[in-house]
Amino acid sequence: MESLITDAKEKFGKLIQQQLERVERMKNQEDFIQYDQLDTIVIGVVGGDGIGPSITHQAQRILEFLLQSEIEKGKIKIKEIQGCTIENRAKVGKAIPDDVLEELKQCHVILKGPTTTPRQGDPWPNIESANVAMRKELDLFANVRPVKVPELGIDWTFFRENTEGAYVLGSQGFHVTEDVAFDFKVITTQGVERIARSAFDFARKNGKKKVTVVTKANVVKTTDGKFLDICKEISKEYPEIEMDDWYIDIMTAKLIDEKRRTQFQVFILPNLYGDILTDEAAEFQGGVGTAGSANIGKQYAMFEAIHGSAPRMVEEGRAQYADPCSIIRAAAMLLSHIGYIKEADQLTQALDICTITEKKLTITGRDTGATSGEFADYIMETIQTLS
Ligand code: IPM
Ligand code: MG
């Protein structure tokens, strides 16, 4: 028993050390990169697994179409990054192979298709999720997920903390004995301050009047309690914005309360609650296949589809029928993030026309509907009709 406890202490000690070092890095972090001051903005494109390469390729075509003159001028460079596949990750036993990580770090922004996260019972070794690893390695702390359903009066923007909470130490839990297992969750002052400021700054810039913090601070008192306290502190810097706070359980219920839900505007959540609530929220908009997601850090930013890699579609030979809307929305968010607002608006408008108002093509995921390539063509034709 003594030696089990000594082992456990040692493991916990290492986690504490890592997190203390991380806090020092956060304290010394530079400010946000300014894209307009770069000679060339490098956009990395990572296909991922399963249906990923096929839908990501279509989003890349659209980016190349919209940015054609910028690419010709050398202002934008699009760089395809291979090797972030589950086969390759399993082979080298890493969430992100070293050479892939090096290439990612040479980009300014990244468009990423879904990557398979191994789970128990899969044929893959139990490596960490490539998403989680990329967010951690590139310090992409703000996971921004907008959900809009105008006809229901829904216009929400979620700010999910991406680099701490129950997630970052998720692959570092351990089994003390056959019967006892531990996971860890960490919250830091610097980590909460930066996500809270991002959310309040967004609210201020976009004329939003309310920011809602979601935790379970009544039960998970230490870490969630700290998260909530720091959000309250930061909110004092934004006196014109009202902050309220809810617990995650009742919040999941209130999103289906038709009267209440239209009052919410901007949310701040720790990692795990943000993961759960954004899937629920996306469902009102037509499912996770329709939502895009931005992962923003001070140096890098990554834009991704919020759905999985759907290996079954590939096994059944249906990859070309996968819905590319989520990754195309992610591409629109990428454009706006690097300052190409006009192109981002055109793409968002075209997406709305093609998926809501005009809907000349439908995607069913099978040969009864359009392929992702046909859909991308439809988007580009629609952009051409916009003035
Ligand atoms: C998401 C996904 C990922 C997450 C998985 C694939 C690790 O569900 O982006 O929300 O939980 O963050
Ligand atoms: Mg999720």
mmCIF file of C-alpha atoms and ligand atoms in Angstrom:
data_model
loop_
_atom_site.group_PDB
_atom_site.id
_atom_site.type_symbol
_atom_site.label_atom_id
_atom_site.label_comp_id
_atom_site.label_asym_id
_atom_site.label_seq_id
_atom_site.Cartn_x
_atom_site.Cartn_y
_atom_site.Cartn_z
ATOM 1 C CA MET A 1 0.000 0.000 0.000
ATOM 2 C CA GLU A 2 2.778 2.455 0.933
ATOM 3 C CA SER A 3 4.457 1.999 -2.414
ATOM 4 C CA LEU A 4 1.182 2.548 -4.283
ATOM 5 C CA ILE A 5 0.751 5.833 -2.484
ATOM 6 C CA THR A 6 4.351 6.831 -3.167
ATOM 7 C CA ASP A 7 3.868 6.078 -6.867
ATOM 8 C CA ALA A 8 0.667 8.066 -6.951
ATOM 9 C CA LYS A 9 2.279 11.010 -5.181
ATOM 10 C CA GLU A 10 5.056 10.986 -7.711
ATOM 11 C CA LYS A 11 2.606 11.038 -10.621
ATOM 12 C CA PHE A 12 0.569 13.817 -9.048
ATOM 13 C CA GLY A 13 3.767 15.724 -8.325
ATOM 14 C CA LYS A 14 4.692 15.634 -12.012
ATOM 15 C CA LEU A 15 1.285 16.999 -12.991
ATOM 16 C CA ILE A 16 1.631 19.832 -10.504
ATOM 17 C CA GLN A 17 5.071 20.664 -11.832
ATOM 18 C CA GLN A 18 3.830 20.699 -15.454
ATOM 19 C CA GLN A 19 0.959 22.991 -14.595
ATOM 20 C CA LEU A 20 3.105 25.387 -12.569
ATOM 21 C CA GLU A 21 5.446 25.633 -15.555
ATOM 22 C CA ARG A 22 2.498 26.214 -17.862
ATOM 23 C CA VAL A 23 1.291 29.064 -15.677
ATOM 24 C CA GLU A 24 4.729 30.704 -15.972
ATOM 25 C CA ARG A 25 4.545 30.366 -19.759
ATOM 26 C CA MET A 26 1.087 31.934 -19.788
ATOM 27 C CA LYS A 27 2.321 34.848 -17.680
ATOM 28 C CA ASN A 28 5.046 35.557 -20.220
ATOM 29 C CA GLN A 29 2.898 35.040 -23.275
ATOM 30 C CA GLU A 30 3.130 37.531 -26.121
ATOM 31 C CA ASP A 31 0.056 39.321 -27.338
ATOM 32 C CA PHE A 32 -2.108 38.214 -30.303
ATOM 33 C CA ILE A 33 -0.393 37.930 -33.690
ATOM 34 C CA GLN A 34 -1.331 40.678 -36.175
ATOM 35 C CA TYR A 35 -2.087 39.113 -39.539
ATOM 36 C CA ASP A 36 -2.057 42.395 -41.455
ATOM 37 C CA GLN A 37 1.582 42.822 -40.515
ATOM 38 C CA LEU A 38 2.701 39.559 -42.101
ATOM 39 C CA ASP A 39 4.132 39.436 -45.621
ATOM 40 C CA THR A 40 2.599 36.032 -46.220
ATOM 41 C CA ILE A 41 -0.125 34.313 -44.251
ATOM 42 C CA VAL A 42 0.353 30.555 -44.347
ATOM 43 C CA ILE A 43 -2.843 28.487 -44.167
ATOM 44 C CA GLY A 44 -2.189 24.830 -43.334
ATOM 45 C CA VAL A 45 -4.752 22.281 -44.478
ATOM 46 C CA VAL A 46 -4.967 19.001 -42.556
ATOM 47 C CA GLY A 47 -7.344 16.417 -44.001
ATOM 48 C CA GLY A 48 -7.546 14.142 -40.959
ATOM 49 C CA ASP A 49 -9.201 10.713 -41.047
ATOM 50 C CA GLY A 50 -12.261 9.004 -42.437
ATOM 51 C CA ILE A 51 -14.402 11.455 -44.405
ATOM 52 C CA GLY A 52 -11.967 14.242 -43.380
ATOM 53 C CA PRO A 53 -9.729 14.400 -46.477
ATOM 54 C CA SER A 54 -12.710 14.384 -48.798
ATOM 55 C CA ILE A 55 -14.669 17.240 -47.144
ATOM 56 C CA THR A 56 -11.543 19.243 -46.287
ATOM 57 C CA HIS A 57 -10.443 19.117 -49.912
ATOM 58 C CA GLN A 58 -13.726 20.773 -50.901
ATOM 59 C CA ALA A 59 -13.279 23.516 -48.312
ATOM 60 C CA GLN A 60 -9.748 24.053 -49.647
ATOM 61 C CA ARG A 61 -11.085 24.449 -53.196
ATOM 62 C CA ILE A 62 -13.436 27.149 -51.941
ATOM 63 C CA LEU A 63 -10.628 28.947 -50.099
ATOM 64 C CA GLU A 64 -8.470 28.836 -53.227
ATOM 65 C CA PHE A 65 -11.363 30.202 -55.252
ATOM 66 C CA LEU A 66 -12.023 33.088 -52.850
ATOM 67 C CA LEU A 67 -8.357 33.928 -52.291
ATOM 68 C CA GLN A 68 -7.133 33.380 -55.835
ATOM 69 C CA SER A 69 -5.660 36.856 -56.354
ATOM 70 C CA GLU A 70 -4.109 36.906 -52.868
ATOM 71 C CA ILE A 71 -2.463 33.555 -53.579
ATOM 72 C CA GLU A 72 -1.147 34.848 -56.892
ATOM 73 C CA LYS A 73 0.273 37.929 -55.154
ATOM 74 C CA GLY A 74 1.980 35.720 -52.578
ATOM 75 C CA LYS A 75 0.027 37.282 -49.711
ATOM 76 C CA ILE A 76 -1.536 33.917 -48.919
ATOM 77 C CA LYS A 77 0.050 30.504 -49.124
ATOM 78 C CA ILE A 78 -1.928 27.296 -48.757
ATOM 79 C CA LYS A 79 0.088 24.374 -47.481
ATOM 80 C CA GLU A 80 -1.305 20.839 -47.382
ATOM 81 C CA ILE A 81 -0.083 18.870 -44.392
ATOM 82 C CA GLN A 82 -0.090 15.082 -44.686
ATOM 83 C CA GLY A 83 0.467 12.490 -42.019
ATOM 84 C CA CYS A 84 -2.070 13.468 -39.371
ATOM 85 C CA THR A 85 -3.947 10.202 -39.948
ATOM 86 C CA ILE A 86 -4.891 7.625 -37.349
ATOM 87 C CA GLU A 87 -2.743 5.008 -39.138
ATOM 88 C CA ASN A 88 0.329 7.191 -38.930
ATOM 89 C CA ARG A 89 -0.407 8.415 -35.412
ATOM 90 C CA ALA A 90 -0.882 4.819 -34.249
ATOM 91 C CA LYS A 91 2.349 3.793 -35.970
ATOM 92 C CA VAL A 92 4.470 6.387 -34.197
ATOM 93 C CA GLY A 93 2.409 6.143 -30.997
ATOM 94 C CA LYS A 94 1.772 9.868 -30.759
ATOM 95 C CA ALA A 95 -1.328 12.051 -30.822
ATOM 96 C CA ILE A 96 0.461 14.242 -33.381
ATOM 97 C CA PRO A 97 3.632 12.906 -35.058
ATOM 98 C CA ASP A 98 6.649 15.195 -34.506
ATOM 99 C CA ASP A 99 7.123 16.060 -38.172
ATOM 100 C CA VAL A 100 3.441 16.981 -38.496
ATOM 101 C CA LEU A 101 3.672 19.201 -35.425
ATOM 102 C CA GLU A 102 6.721 20.935 -36.900
ATOM 103 C CA GLU A 103 4.813 21.626 -40.108
ATOM 104 C CA LEU A 104 1.791 22.904 -38.182
ATOM 105 C CA LYS A 105 4.021 25.338 -36.347
ATOM 106 C CA GLN A 106 5.169 26.785 -39.661
ATOM 107 C CA CYS A 107 1.613 27.873 -40.446
ATOM 108 C CA HIS A 108 -0.282 30.843 -39.050
ATOM 109 C CA VAL A 109 -3.741 29.335 -39.275
ATOM 110 C CA ILE A 110 -4.912 25.784 -39.856
ATOM 111 C CA LEU A 111 -8.012 24.250 -41.413
ATOM 112 C CA LYS A 112 -8.484 20.786 -39.971
ATOM 113 C CA GLY A 113 -10.756 17.908 -40.889
ATOM 114 C CA PRO A 114 -11.952 15.478 -38.207
ATOM 115 C CA THR A 115 -9.351 13.185 -36.662
ATOM 116 C CA THR A 116 -10.247 9.836 -35.129
ATOM 117 C CA THR A 117 -9.997 9.686 -31.353
ATOM 118 C CA PRO A 118 -9.306 6.096 -30.266
ATOM 119 C CA ARG A 119 -11.589 4.759 -27.584
ATOM 120 C CA GLN A 120 -11.707 1.550 -25.630
ATOM 121 C CA GLY A 121 -12.360 -1.468 -27.834
ATOM 122 C CA ASP A 122 -11.015 0.206 -30.996
ATOM 123 C CA PRO A 123 -8.277 -1.512 -32.982
ATOM 124 C CA TRP A 124 -6.062 1.544 -32.321
ATOM 125 C CA PRO A 125 -3.668 2.057 -29.420
ATOM 126 C CA ASN A 126 -5.075 4.380 -26.778
ATOM 127 C CA ILE A 127 -3.279 7.542 -27.933
ATOM 128 C CA GLU A 128 -4.489 10.992 -26.978
ATOM 129 C CA SER A 129 -6.991 12.783 -29.217
ATOM 130 C CA ALA A 130 -5.229 14.758 -31.978
ATOM 131 C CA ASN A 131 -7.734 17.598 -31.418
ATOM 132 C CA VAL A 132 -6.949 17.870 -27.760
ATOM 133 C CA ALA A 133 -3.201 17.580 -28.428
ATOM 134 C CA MET A 134 -3.257 20.253 -31.134
ATOM 135 C CA ARG A 135 -5.191 22.645 -28.922
ATOM 136 C CA LYS A 136 -2.682 22.028 -26.155
ATOM 137 C CA GLU A 137 0.511 22.111 -28.274
ATOM 138 C CA LEU A 138 -0.459 25.298 -30.112
ATOM 139 C CA ASP A 139 -2.042 26.791 -26.983
ATOM 140 C CA LEU A 140 -5.394 27.349 -28.712
ATOM 141 C CA PHE A 141 -7.228 28.313 -25.565
ATOM 142 C CA ALA A 142 -10.487 29.690 -26.927
ATOM 143 C CA ASN A 143 -12.828 27.320 -28.676
ATOM 144 C CA VAL A 144 -15.391 29.620 -30.261
ATOM 145 C CA ARG A 145 -18.580 28.022 -31.549
ATOM 146 C CA PRO A 146 -21.382 30.141 -32.960
ATOM 147 C CA VAL A 147 -24.903 28.748 -33.309
ATOM 148 C CA LYS A 148 -27.578 30.734 -35.140
ATOM 149 C CA VAL A 149 -31.175 29.860 -35.900
ATOM 150 C CA PRO A 150 -32.777 33.182 -36.867
ATOM 151 C CA GLU A 151 -36.312 31.807 -37.134
ATOM 152 C CA LEU A 152 -36.128 30.604 -33.531
ATOM 153 C CA GLY A 153 -34.467 33.792 -32.298
ATOM 154 C CA ILE A 154 -31.281 31.865 -31.441
ATOM 155 C CA ASP A 155 -27.971 33.688 -31.784
ATOM 156 C CA TRP A 156 -25.424 32.176 -29.421
ATOM 157 C CA THR A 157 -21.633 32.255 -29.288
ATOM 158 C CA PHE A 158 -19.918 29.758 -27.040
ATOM 159 C CA PHE A 159 -16.461 30.372 -25.606
ATOM 160 C CA ARG A 160 -15.259 26.988 -24.433
ATOM 161 C CA GLU A 161 -11.956 26.903 -22.552
ATOM 162 C CA ASN A 162 -9.746 24.567 -24.519
ATOM 163 C CA THR A 163 -6.519 24.013 -22.639
ATOM 164 C CA GLU A 164 -7.478 23.023 -19.106
ATOM 165 C CA GLY A 165 -10.403 21.510 -17.179
ATOM 166 C CA ALA A 166 -11.114 17.801 -17.247
ATOM 167 C CA TYR A 167 -9.603 17.507 -20.709
ATOM 168 C CA VAL A 168 -5.945 18.419 -20.610
ATOM 169 C CA LEU A 169 -5.069 15.865 -17.998
ATOM 170 C CA GLY A 170 -7.539 13.403 -19.484
ATOM 171 C CA SER A 171 -4.804 11.155 -20.833
ATOM 172 C CA GLN A 172 -2.779 11.391 -17.620
ATOM 173 C CA GLY A 173 -5.123 9.782 -15.160
ATOM 174 C CA PHE A 174 -4.068 6.473 -13.664
ATOM 175 C CA HIS A 175 -5.258 3.229 -12.176
ATOM 176 C CA VAL A 176 -3.877 3.022 -8.651
ATOM 177 C CA THR A 177 -5.020 -0.587 -8.326
ATOM 178 C CA GLU A 178 -7.355 -2.771 -10.325
ATOM 179 C CA ASP A 179 -10.204 -1.238 -8.364
ATOM 180 C CA VAL A 180 -9.273 2.411 -8.029
ATOM 181 C CA ALA A 181 -8.839 4.898 -10.884
ATOM 182 C CA PHE A 182 -8.175 8.639 -10.821
ATOM 183 C CA ASP A 183 -8.464 11.446 -13.331
ATOM 184 C CA PHE A 184 -7.496 15.046 -12.721
ATOM 185 C CA LYS A 185 -8.912 18.415 -13.587
ATOM 186 C CA VAL A 186 -6.999 21.682 -13.432
ATOM 187 C CA ILE A 187 -8.068 25.323 -13.518
ATOM 188 C CA THR A 188 -5.615 28.227 -13.420
ATOM 189 C CA THR A 189 -6.087 31.942 -12.886
ATOM 190 C CA GLN A 190 -4.314 32.811 -16.146
ATOM 191 C CA GLY A 191 -6.273 30.192 -18.068
ATOM 192 C CA VAL A 192 -9.647 31.514 -16.932
ATOM 193 C CA GLU A 193 -8.693 35.162 -17.306
ATOM 194 C CA ARG A 194 -7.791 34.759 -20.966
ATOM 195 C CA ILE A 195 -10.940 32.868 -21.957
ATOM 196 C CA ALA A 196 -13.153 35.232 -19.960
ATOM 197 C CA ARG A 197 -11.550 38.318 -21.521
ATOM 198 C CA SER A 198 -11.936 36.832 -25.008
ATOM 199 C CA ALA A 199 -15.649 36.309 -24.402
ATOM 200 C CA PHE A 200 -16.264 39.733 -22.863
ATOM 201 C CA ASP A 201 -14.208 41.458 -25.601
ATOM 202 C CA PHE A 202 -16.271 39.658 -28.210
ATOM 203 C CA ALA A 203 -19.476 40.737 -26.442
ATOM 204 C CA ARG A 204 -18.297 44.348 -26.310
ATOM 205 C CA LYS A 205 -17.227 44.430 -29.970
ATOM 206 C CA ASN A 206 -20.441 42.852 -31.162
ATOM 207 C CA GLY A 207 -22.856 44.859 -29.029
ATOM 208 C CA LYS A 208 -23.936 41.888 -26.926
ATOM 209 C CA LYS A 209 -25.485 42.754 -23.603
ATOM 210 C CA LYS A 210 -25.157 39.514 -21.704
ATOM 211 C CA VAL A 211 -22.506 36.912 -20.923
ATOM 212 C CA THR A 212 -23.491 33.656 -19.231
ATOM 213 C CA VAL A 213 -20.995 31.550 -17.278
ATOM 214 C CA VAL A 214 -21.773 27.835 -16.961
ATOM 215 C CA THR A 215 -20.183 25.642 -14.278
ATOM 216 C CA LYS A 216 -21.144 23.177 -11.578
ATOM 217 C CA ALA A 217 -19.562 25.294 -8.880
ATOM 218 C CA ASN A 218 -22.060 24.213 -6.235
ATOM 219 C CA VAL A 219 -20.600 20.679 -6.307
ATOM 220 C CA VAL A 220 -17.213 20.878 -7.998
ATOM 221 C CA LYS A 221 -16.289 23.632 -5.630
ATOM 222 C CA THR A 222 -12.567 24.128 -6.053
ATOM 223 C CA THR A 223 -11.959 24.195 -9.793
ATOM 224 C CA ASP A 224 -15.413 25.251 -11.021
ATOM 225 C CA GLY A 225 -15.634 27.638 -8.090
ATOM 226 C CA LYS A 226 -12.379 29.268 -9.183
ATOM 227 C CA PHE A 227 -13.569 29.450 -12.773
ATOM 228 C CA LEU A 228 -16.736 31.270 -11.714
ATOM 229 C CA ASP A 229 -14.964 33.625 -9.292
ATOM 230 C CA ILE A 230 -12.468 34.749 -11.915
ATOM 231 C CA CYS A 231 -15.191 35.292 -14.523
ATOM 232 C CA LYS A 232 -16.974 37.511 -11.978
ATOM 233 C CA GLU A 233 -13.766 39.492 -11.419
ATOM 234 C CA ILE A 234 -13.165 39.975 -15.143
ATOM 235 C CA SER A 235 -16.795 41.001 -15.689
ATOM 236 C CA LYS A 236 -16.138 44.104 -13.567
ATOM 237 C CA GLU A 237 -13.940 45.410 -16.407
ATOM 238 C CA TYR A 238 -17.046 45.363 -18.617
ATOM 239 C CA PRO A 239 -19.683 47.255 -16.622
ATOM 240 C CA GLU A 240 -21.988 47.683 -19.635
ATOM 241 C CA ILE A 241 -22.359 43.892 -19.972
ATOM 242 C CA GLU A 242 -24.521 41.864 -17.621
ATOM 243 C CA MET A 243 -23.035 38.577 -16.408
ATOM 244 C CA ASP A 244 -25.153 35.755 -15.056
ATOM 245 C CA ASP A 245 -24.213 32.230 -14.072
ATOM 246 C CA TRP A 246 -25.924 28.877 -14.405
ATOM 247 C CA TYR A 247 -25.142 25.288 -13.518
ATOM 248 C CA ILE A 248 -24.543 22.934 -16.409
ATOM 249 C CA ASP A 249 -27.442 20.603 -15.597
ATOM 250 C CA ILE A 250 -30.147 23.251 -15.625
ATOM 251 C CA MET A 251 -28.431 24.995 -18.543
ATOM 252 C CA THR A 252 -28.864 21.915 -20.750
ATOM 253 C CA ALA A 253 -32.566 22.086 -19.876
ATOM 254 C CA LYS A 254 -32.879 25.826 -20.476
ATOM 255 C CA LEU A 255 -31.533 25.520 -24.010
ATOM 256 C CA ILE A 256 -34.790 23.759 -24.853
ATOM 257 C CA ASP A 257 -36.914 26.287 -22.986
ATOM 258 C CA GLU A 258 -38.225 28.377 -25.886
ATOM 259 C CA LYS A 259 -38.860 31.496 -23.816
ATOM 260 C CA ARG A 260 -35.630 31.473 -21.882
ATOM 261 C CA ARG A 261 -33.127 30.392 -24.520
ATOM 262 C CA THR A 262 -33.508 33.447 -26.745
ATOM 263 C CA GLN A 263 -32.181 35.599 -23.887
ATOM 264 C CA PHE A 264 -28.742 33.997 -23.937
ATOM 265 C CA GLN A 265 -26.057 35.553 -26.142
ATOM 266 C CA VAL A 266 -22.485 34.690 -25.159
ATOM 267 C CA PHE A 267 -21.438 31.751 -22.998
ATOM 268 C CA ILE A 268 -18.203 30.984 -21.149
ATOM 269 C CA LEU A 269 -17.625 27.371 -20.147
ATOM 270 C CA PRO A 270 -14.887 25.101 -18.876
ATOM 271 C CA ASN A 271 -13.743 22.501 -21.382
ATOM 272 C CA LEU A 272 -16.011 19.511 -20.685
ATOM 273 C CA TYR A 273 -19.260 21.452 -20.215
ATOM 274 C CA GLY A 274 -18.425 23.404 -23.356
ATOM 275 C CA ASP A 275 -17.979 20.184 -25.266
ATOM 276 C CA ILE A 276 -21.378 18.907 -24.187
ATOM 277 C CA LEU A 277 -23.406 22.086 -24.469
ATOM 278 C CA THR A 278 -22.110 23.006 -27.930
ATOM 279 C CA ASP A 279 -23.241 19.675 -29.363
ATOM 280 C CA GLU A 280 -26.684 20.225 -27.905
ATOM 281 C CA ALA A 281 -26.762 23.790 -29.229
ATOM 282 C CA ALA A 282 -25.657 22.773 -32.738
ATOM 283 C CA GLU A 283 -28.576 20.360 -32.886
ATOM 284 C CA PHE A 284 -31.040 23.296 -33.093
ATOM 285 C CA GLN A 285 -29.216 24.493 -36.159
ATOM 286 C CA GLY A 286 -29.404 21.147 -37.945
ATOM 287 C CA GLY A 287 -26.840 19.037 -36.121
ATOM 288 C CA VAL A 288 -23.105 19.041 -35.518
ATOM 289 C CA GLY A 289 -22.537 18.651 -39.269
ATOM 290 C CA THR A 290 -23.657 22.248 -39.743
ATOM 291 C CA ALA A 291 -21.506 23.974 -37.150
ATOM 292 C CA GLY A 292 -17.986 25.302 -37.495
ATOM 293 C CA SER A 293 -15.532 25.792 -34.715
ATOM 294 C CA ALA A 294 -12.594 28.134 -34.165
ATOM 295 C CA ASN A 295 -9.714 27.329 -31.831
ATOM 296 C CA ILE A 296 -7.903 30.544 -31.152
ATOM 297 C CA GLY A 297 -4.615 31.193 -29.430
ATOM 298 C CA LYS A 298 -2.291 34.172 -29.369
ATOM 299 C CA GLN A 299 0.132 32.760 -31.927
ATOM 300 C CA TYR A 300 -1.875 30.177 -33.858
ATOM 301 C CA ALA A 301 -5.492 29.486 -34.711
ATOM 302 C CA MET A 302 -7.151 26.328 -35.987
ATOM 303 C CA PHE A 303 -10.575 25.970 -37.593
ATOM 304 C CA GLU A 304 -12.357 22.655 -37.711
ATOM 305 C CA ALA A 305 -15.522 20.723 -38.351
ATOM 306 C CA ILE A 306 -17.180 19.847 -35.067
ATOM 307 C CA HIS A 307 -18.287 16.355 -36.103
ATOM 308 C CA GLY A 308 -16.314 13.118 -36.112
ATOM 309 C CA SER A 309 -14.493 11.243 -38.881
ATOM 310 C CA ALA A 310 -17.389 8.836 -39.683
ATOM 311 C CA PRO A 311 -15.220 5.803 -40.577
ATOM 312 C CA ARG A 312 -18.358 3.805 -41.363
ATOM 313 C CA MET A 313 -19.154 6.090 -44.297
ATOM 314 C CA VAL A 314 -15.729 5.348 -45.713
ATOM 315 C CA GLU A 315 -16.101 1.582 -45.165
ATOM 316 C CA GLU A 316 -19.409 1.675 -46.995
ATOM 317 C CA GLY A 317 -17.895 3.668 -49.875
ATOM 318 C CA ARG A 318 -19.894 6.809 -49.114
ATOM 319 C CA ALA A 319 -17.106 9.283 -48.258
ATOM 320 C CA GLN A 320 -17.852 11.459 -51.278
ATOM 321 C CA TYR A 321 -21.411 11.988 -50.015
ATOM 322 C CA ALA A 322 -20.340 13.364 -46.628
ATOM 323 C CA ASP A 323 -21.697 16.781 -45.669
ATOM 324 C CA PRO A 324 -18.917 19.396 -46.023
ATOM 325 C CA CYS A 325 -20.922 22.249 -44.417
ATOM 326 C CA SER A 326 -19.210 22.198 -41.047
ATOM 327 C CA ILE A 327 -15.690 22.405 -42.479
ATOM 328 C CA ILE A 328 -16.832 25.043 -44.997
ATOM 329 C CA ARG A 329 -18.248 27.095 -42.108
ATOM 330 C CA ALA A 330 -14.919 26.634 -40.363
ATOM 331 C CA ALA A 331 -13.225 27.996 -43.510
ATOM 332 C CA ALA A 332 -15.481 31.069 -43.347
ATOM 333 C CA MET A 333 -14.458 31.636 -39.733
ATOM 334 C CA LEU A 334 -10.815 31.286 -40.764
ATOM 335 C CA LEU A 335 -11.223 33.956 -43.453
ATOM 336 C CA SER A 336 -12.787 36.377 -41.032
ATOM 337 C CA HIS A 337 -10.128 35.668 -38.414
ATOM 338 C CA ILE A 338 -7.272 36.596 -40.752
ATOM 339 C CA GLY A 339 -9.022 39.775 -41.865
ATOM 340 C CA TYR A 340 -10.690 38.692 -45.107
ATOM 341 C CA ILE A 341 -14.086 39.883 -43.921
ATOM 342 C CA LYS A 342 -15.626 40.393 -47.361
ATOM 343 C CA GLU A 343 -14.730 36.856 -48.471
ATOM 344 C CA ALA A 344 -15.933 35.446 -45.153
ATOM 345 C CA ASP A 345 -19.274 37.225 -45.527
ATOM 346 C CA GLN A 346 -19.660 36.002 -49.104
ATOM 347 C CA LEU A 347 -19.014 32.443 -48.024
ATOM 348 C CA THR A 348 -21.393 32.640 -45.070
ATOM 349 C CA GLN A 349 -24.074 34.172 -47.266
ATOM 350 C CA ALA A 350 -23.594 31.455 -49.889
ATOM 351 C CA LEU A 351 -23.817 28.774 -47.199
ATOM 352 C CA ASP A 352 -27.100 30.238 -45.968
ATOM 353 C CA ILE A 353 -28.483 30.368 -49.511
ATOM 354 C CA CYS A 354 -27.354 26.827 -50.347
ATOM 355 C CA THR A 355 -28.504 25.237 -47.083
ATOM 356 C CA ILE A 356 -31.529 27.318 -46.021
ATOM 357 C CA THR A 357 -33.175 29.646 -48.515
ATOM 358 C CA GLU A 358 -32.530 28.177 -51.971
ATOM 359 C CA LYS A 359 -31.361 24.640 -51.240
ATOM 360 C CA LYS A 360 -31.018 23.461 -54.838
ATOM 361 C CA LEU A 361 -28.971 20.471 -53.691
ATOM 362 C CA THR A 362 -29.436 18.293 -50.660
ATOM 363 C CA ILE A 363 -26.873 16.161 -48.977
ATOM 364 C CA THR A 364 -28.132 12.907 -47.567
ATOM 365 C CA GLY A 365 -24.860 11.136 -46.894
ATOM 366 C CA ARG A 366 -25.740 8.606 -49.617
ATOM 367 C CA ASP A 367 -26.097 8.446 -53.383
ATOM 368 C CA THR A 368 -29.627 9.776 -52.996
ATOM 369 C CA GLY A 369 -28.086 13.218 -52.472
ATOM 370 C CA ALA A 370 -25.321 15.426 -53.840
ATOM 371 C CA THR A 371 -21.613 14.742 -53.383
ATOM 372 C CA SER A 372 -19.476 17.138 -51.373
ATOM 373 C CA GLY A 373 -17.762 18.169 -54.629
ATOM 374 C CA GLU A 374 -21.092 19.057 -56.263
ATOM 375 C CA PHE A 375 -22.039 20.987 -53.161
ATOM 376 C CA ALA A 376 -18.754 22.946 -53.215
ATOM 377 C CA ASP A 377 -19.392 23.797 -56.882
ATOM 378 C CA TYR A 378 -22.857 25.005 -55.910
ATOM 379 C CA ILE A 379 -21.340 27.231 -53.192
ATOM 380 C CA MET A 380 -18.820 28.724 -55.640
ATOM 381 C CA GLU A 381 -21.491 29.333 -58.298
ATOM 382 C CA THR A 382 -23.618 31.037 -55.661
ATOM 383 C CA ILE A 383 -20.724 33.256 -54.583
ATOM 384 C CA GLN A 384 -20.386 34.379 -58.186
ATOM 385 C CA THR A 385 -24.001 35.555 -58.208
ATOM 386 C CA LEU A 386 -23.442 37.746 -55.123
ATOM 387 C CA SER A 387 -22.531 41.321 -55.855
HETATM 388 C C1 IPM B 1 -15.087 18.437 -30.132
HETATM 389 C C2 IPM B 1 -14.881 16.958 -30.128
HETATM 390 C C3 IPM B 1 -13.556 16.658 -29.455
HETATM 391 C C4 IPM B 1 -13.652 17.252 -28.083
HETATM 392 C C5 IPM B 1 -13.159 15.196 -29.375
HETATM 393 C C6 IPM B 1 -13.087 14.567 -30.714
HETATM 394 C C7 IPM B 1 -11.892 14.997 -28.607
HETATM 395 O O1 IPM B 1 -15.926 16.331 -29.485
HETATM 396 O O2 IPM B 1 -14.311 19.130 -30.797
HETATM 397 O O3 IPM B 1 -16.004 18.910 -29.463
HETATM 398 O O4 IPM B 1 -14.269 16.662 -27.208
HETATM 399 O O5 IPM B 1 -13.132 18.333 -27.871
HETATM 400 MG MG MG B 2 -17.474 17.672 -28.889
#
